[in-house]
């Protein structure tokens, strides 16, 4: 088990984090390169790094400096030095030619009107815009150019997001998907989708 310290300004690992971490552990192959977008406390990428598997590259980014700082501290607390943490809005701070075998993403997926937004840095981890797909749209527009040939994306999807719009987006950016796992709650259903380039 990882030892995680999470300040109040950073998204605390929840069911979605656990699902993504579990599916990543079962899906990500040894000797592959891995990028996690929106790492938060670092729980998902550090779960991978803590295994006996060797990876060619482990990079985790977050738009919030506080999250990157927390993830670095959590890596140090667990004696993990194989992950590089970077402040980045999605792919913006990465070299344009960087490619990965696996990209992990737990996006802000809650549909939120302006009045619903939480104050401070946590908003970037929660607010998905009016339909819950605001950040996903930007992500899918650029994800393909950072995916190795045959690479996979593991992404959290919520039933609160309009599935027809999401499927249209995937089609537009030439991705197919399959559901790896799901968990139902009284107000929503969460899934981990594996996306592949067509």
mmCIF file of C-alpha atoms in Angstrom, residues 39-184:
data_model
loop_
_atom_site.group_PDB
_atom_site.id
_atom_site.type_symbol
_atom_site.label_atom_id
_atom_site.label_comp_id
_atom_site.label_asym_id
_atom_site.label_seq_id
_atom_site.Cartn_x
_atom_site.Cartn_y
_atom_site.Cartn_z
ATOM 1 C CA UNK A 39 -2.051 12.977 -11.662
ATOM 2 C CA UNK A 40 -3.361 14.754 -8.533
ATOM 3 C CA UNK A 41 -1.716 13.090 -5.539
ATOM 4 C CA UNK A 42 0.179 10.695 -7.830
ATOM 5 C CA UNK A 43 -1.771 7.655 -6.601
ATOM 6 C CA UNK A 44 -2.226 6.004 -10.023
ATOM 7 C CA UNK A 45 1.258 6.440 -11.498
ATOM 8 C CA UNK A 46 2.907 5.611 -8.163
ATOM 9 C CA UNK A 47 0.875 2.379 -7.963
ATOM 10 C CA UNK A 48 2.447 1.366 -11.274
ATOM 11 C CA UNK A 49 5.910 2.503 -10.261
ATOM 12 C CA UNK A 50 5.686 0.517 -7.012
ATOM 13 C CA UNK A 51 5.342 -2.788 -8.878
ATOM 14 C CA UNK A 52 8.325 -4.962 -9.732
ATOM 15 C CA UNK A 53 7.760 -4.154 -13.415
ATOM 16 C CA UNK A 54 10.271 -2.055 -15.306
ATOM 17 C CA UNK A 55 9.019 0.780 -17.518
ATOM 18 C CA UNK A 56 10.951 2.746 -20.129
ATOM 19 C CA UNK A 57 9.386 6.052 -19.047
ATOM 20 C CA UNK A 58 6.922 7.174 -16.380
ATOM 21 C CA UNK A 59 5.741 10.793 -16.620
ATOM 22 C CA UNK A 60 2.848 12.383 -14.724
ATOM 23 C CA UNK A 61 1.492 15.887 -15.262
ATOM 24 C CA UNK A 62 -1.031 18.142 -13.583
ATOM 25 C CA UNK A 63 -2.180 21.680 -14.292
ATOM 26 C CA UNK A 64 -1.998 22.551 -10.578
ATOM 27 C CA UNK A 65 1.463 23.214 -9.061
ATOM 28 C CA UNK A 66 0.132 22.107 -5.634
ATOM 29 C CA UNK A 67 -0.777 18.688 -7.062
ATOM 30 C CA UNK A 68 2.630 18.217 -8.676
ATOM 31 C CA UNK A 69 4.308 19.201 -5.400
ATOM 32 C CA UNK A 70 2.130 16.745 -3.434
ATOM 33 C CA UNK A 71 2.809 13.940 -5.944
ATOM 34 C CA UNK A 72 6.575 14.547 -5.716
ATOM 35 C CA UNK A 73 6.404 14.366 -1.916
ATOM 36 C CA UNK A 74 4.354 11.160 -2.092
ATOM 37 C CA UNK A 75 6.911 9.644 -4.461
ATOM 38 C CA UNK A 76 9.699 10.503 -2.034
ATOM 39 C CA UNK A 77 7.733 9.151 0.951
ATOM 40 C CA UNK A 78 7.357 5.827 -0.878
ATOM 41 C CA UNK A 79 10.991 5.805 -2.040
ATOM 42 C CA UNK A 80 9.978 5.962 -5.714
ATOM 43 C CA UNK A 81 12.325 7.859 -8.004
ATOM 44 C CA UNK A 82 11.292 6.503 -11.422
ATOM 45 C CA UNK A 83 8.453 8.990 -12.087
ATOM 46 C CA UNK A 84 9.008 12.449 -13.554
ATOM 47 C CA UNK A 85 6.364 14.964 -12.443
ATOM 48 C CA UNK A 86 5.652 18.046 -14.586
ATOM 49 C CA UNK A 87 3.315 21.037 -14.303
ATOM 50 C CA UNK A 88 1.311 20.990 -17.538
ATOM 51 C CA UNK A 89 -2.107 21.808 -18.929
ATOM 52 C CA UNK A 90 -2.760 18.454 -20.598
ATOM 53 C CA UNK A 91 0.068 17.955 -23.149
ATOM 54 C CA UNK A 92 1.204 21.605 -23.327
ATOM 55 C CA UNK A 93 4.529 21.241 -21.456
ATOM 56 C CA UNK A 94 5.547 18.017 -23.219
ATOM 57 C CA UNK A 95 7.703 17.917 -26.362
ATOM 58 C CA UNK A 96 5.438 17.791 -29.417
ATOM 59 C CA UNK A 97 7.160 14.608 -30.615
ATOM 60 C CA UNK A 98 6.845 12.729 -27.292
ATOM 61 C CA UNK A 99 4.955 9.465 -27.631
ATOM 62 C CA UNK A 100 3.721 6.960 -25.061
ATOM 63 C CA UNK A 101 2.514 3.360 -25.137
ATOM 64 C CA UNK A 102 -0.116 4.107 -22.482
ATOM 65 C CA UNK A 103 -1.816 7.358 -21.494
ATOM 66 C CA UNK A 104 -3.869 7.383 -18.278
ATOM 67 C CA UNK A 105 -6.496 10.058 -17.687
ATOM 68 C CA UNK A 106 -9.027 10.677 -14.941
ATOM 69 C CA UNK A 107 -10.556 13.867 -16.345
ATOM 70 C CA UNK A 108 -12.728 16.423 -14.591
ATOM 71 C CA UNK A 109 -16.051 14.917 -15.709
ATOM 72 C CA UNK A 110 -18.719 16.527 -13.530
ATOM 73 C CA UNK A 111 -21.124 18.672 -15.566
ATOM 74 C CA UNK A 112 -20.904 22.076 -13.888
ATOM 75 C CA UNK A 113 -22.483 25.442 -14.488
ATOM 76 C CA UNK A 114 -20.541 28.534 -13.388
ATOM 77 C CA UNK A 115 -22.553 28.662 -10.175
ATOM 78 C CA UNK A 116 -21.564 25.085 -9.275
ATOM 79 C CA UNK A 117 -17.817 25.576 -9.473
ATOM 80 C CA UNK A 118 -15.809 25.033 -6.312
ATOM 81 C CA UNK A 119 -13.361 27.742 -5.372
ATOM 82 C CA UNK A 120 -9.625 27.331 -5.779
ATOM 83 C CA UNK A 121 -7.430 24.733 -7.457
ATOM 84 C CA UNK A 122 -9.783 21.797 -6.834
ATOM 85 C CA UNK A 123 -12.072 23.132 -9.559
ATOM 86 C CA UNK A 124 -9.646 21.969 -12.270
ATOM 87 C CA UNK A 125 -9.972 18.402 -10.965
ATOM 88 C CA UNK A 126 -13.763 18.429 -10.796
ATOM 89 C CA UNK A 127 -15.404 20.779 -13.283
ATOM 90 C CA UNK A 128 -16.025 19.312 -16.720
ATOM 91 C CA UNK A 129 -17.923 22.332 -18.013
ATOM 92 C CA UNK A 130 -21.637 22.370 -18.909
ATOM 93 C CA UNK A 131 -21.697 18.792 -20.314
ATOM 94 C CA UNK A 132 -18.763 17.272 -18.428
ATOM 95 C CA UNK A 133 -16.693 17.005 -21.628
ATOM 96 C CA UNK A 134 -14.859 20.352 -21.741
ATOM 97 C CA UNK A 135 -11.422 18.986 -20.812
ATOM 98 C CA UNK A 136 -12.020 15.668 -22.594
ATOM 99 C CA UNK A 137 -12.521 17.568 -25.879
ATOM 100 C CA UNK A 138 -9.103 19.227 -25.564
ATOM 101 C CA UNK A 139 -7.505 15.970 -24.482
ATOM 102 C CA UNK A 140 -8.842 13.910 -27.394
ATOM 103 C CA UNK A 141 -7.847 16.594 -29.917
ATOM 104 C CA UNK A 142 -4.163 16.152 -29.009
ATOM 105 C CA UNK A 143 -3.934 12.648 -27.553
ATOM 106 C CA UNK A 144 -3.457 10.856 -30.870
ATOM 107 C CA UNK A 145 -0.195 12.620 -31.677
ATOM 108 C CA UNK A 146 1.266 11.501 -28.321
ATOM 109 C CA UNK A 147 0.246 7.859 -28.651
ATOM 110 C CA UNK A 148 2.715 5.287 -29.947
ATOM 111 C CA UNK A 149 1.616 2.975 -32.737
ATOM 112 C CA UNK A 150 -0.662 0.402 -31.088
ATOM 113 C CA UNK A 151 -0.780 2.490 -27.911
ATOM 114 C CA UNK A 152 -3.766 2.644 -25.552
ATOM 115 C CA UNK A 153 -5.518 5.303 -23.501
ATOM 116 C CA UNK A 154 -7.220 4.395 -20.227
ATOM 117 C CA UNK A 155 -9.788 7.033 -19.321
ATOM 118 C CA UNK A 156 -12.476 7.408 -16.664
ATOM 119 C CA UNK A 157 -15.965 8.005 -18.081
ATOM 120 C CA UNK A 158 -19.081 8.977 -16.112
ATOM 121 C CA UNK A 159 -22.734 8.327 -16.943
ATOM 122 C CA UNK A 160 -23.274 12.036 -16.149
ATOM 123 C CA UNK A 161 -21.506 12.817 -19.428
ATOM 124 C CA UNK A 162 -23.610 12.530 -22.634
ATOM 125 C CA UNK A 163 -22.483 9.216 -24.131
ATOM 126 C CA UNK A 164 -23.617 10.122 -27.658
ATOM 127 C CA UNK A 165 -21.459 13.273 -27.648
ATOM 128 C CA UNK A 166 -18.490 11.356 -26.272
ATOM 129 C CA UNK A 167 -18.834 8.655 -28.932
ATOM 130 C CA UNK A 168 -18.986 11.374 -31.621
ATOM 131 C CA UNK A 169 -15.783 12.887 -30.240
ATOM 132 C CA UNK A 170 -14.034 9.515 -30.306
ATOM 133 C CA UNK A 171 -15.141 8.951 -33.885
ATOM 134 C CA UNK A 172 -13.986 12.440 -34.903
ATOM 135 C CA UNK A 173 -10.503 11.809 -33.494
ATOM 136 C CA UNK A 174 -10.318 8.224 -34.803
ATOM 137 C CA UNK A 175 -10.591 6.236 -31.585
ATOM 138 C CA UNK A 176 -12.500 3.075 -30.775
ATOM 139 C CA UNK A 177 -13.260 2.095 -27.199
ATOM 140 C CA UNK A 178 -14.101 -0.816 -24.954
ATOM 141 C CA UNK A 179 -15.119 -0.755 -21.319
ATOM 142 C CA UNK A 180 -12.624 -2.432 -18.984
ATOM 143 C CA UNK A 181 -14.545 -2.025 -15.730
ATOM 144 C CA UNK A 182 -17.534 -0.253 -14.208
ATOM 145 C CA UNK A 183 -18.918 0.679 -10.824
ATOM 146 C CA UNK A 184 -22.419 1.940 -10.105
#
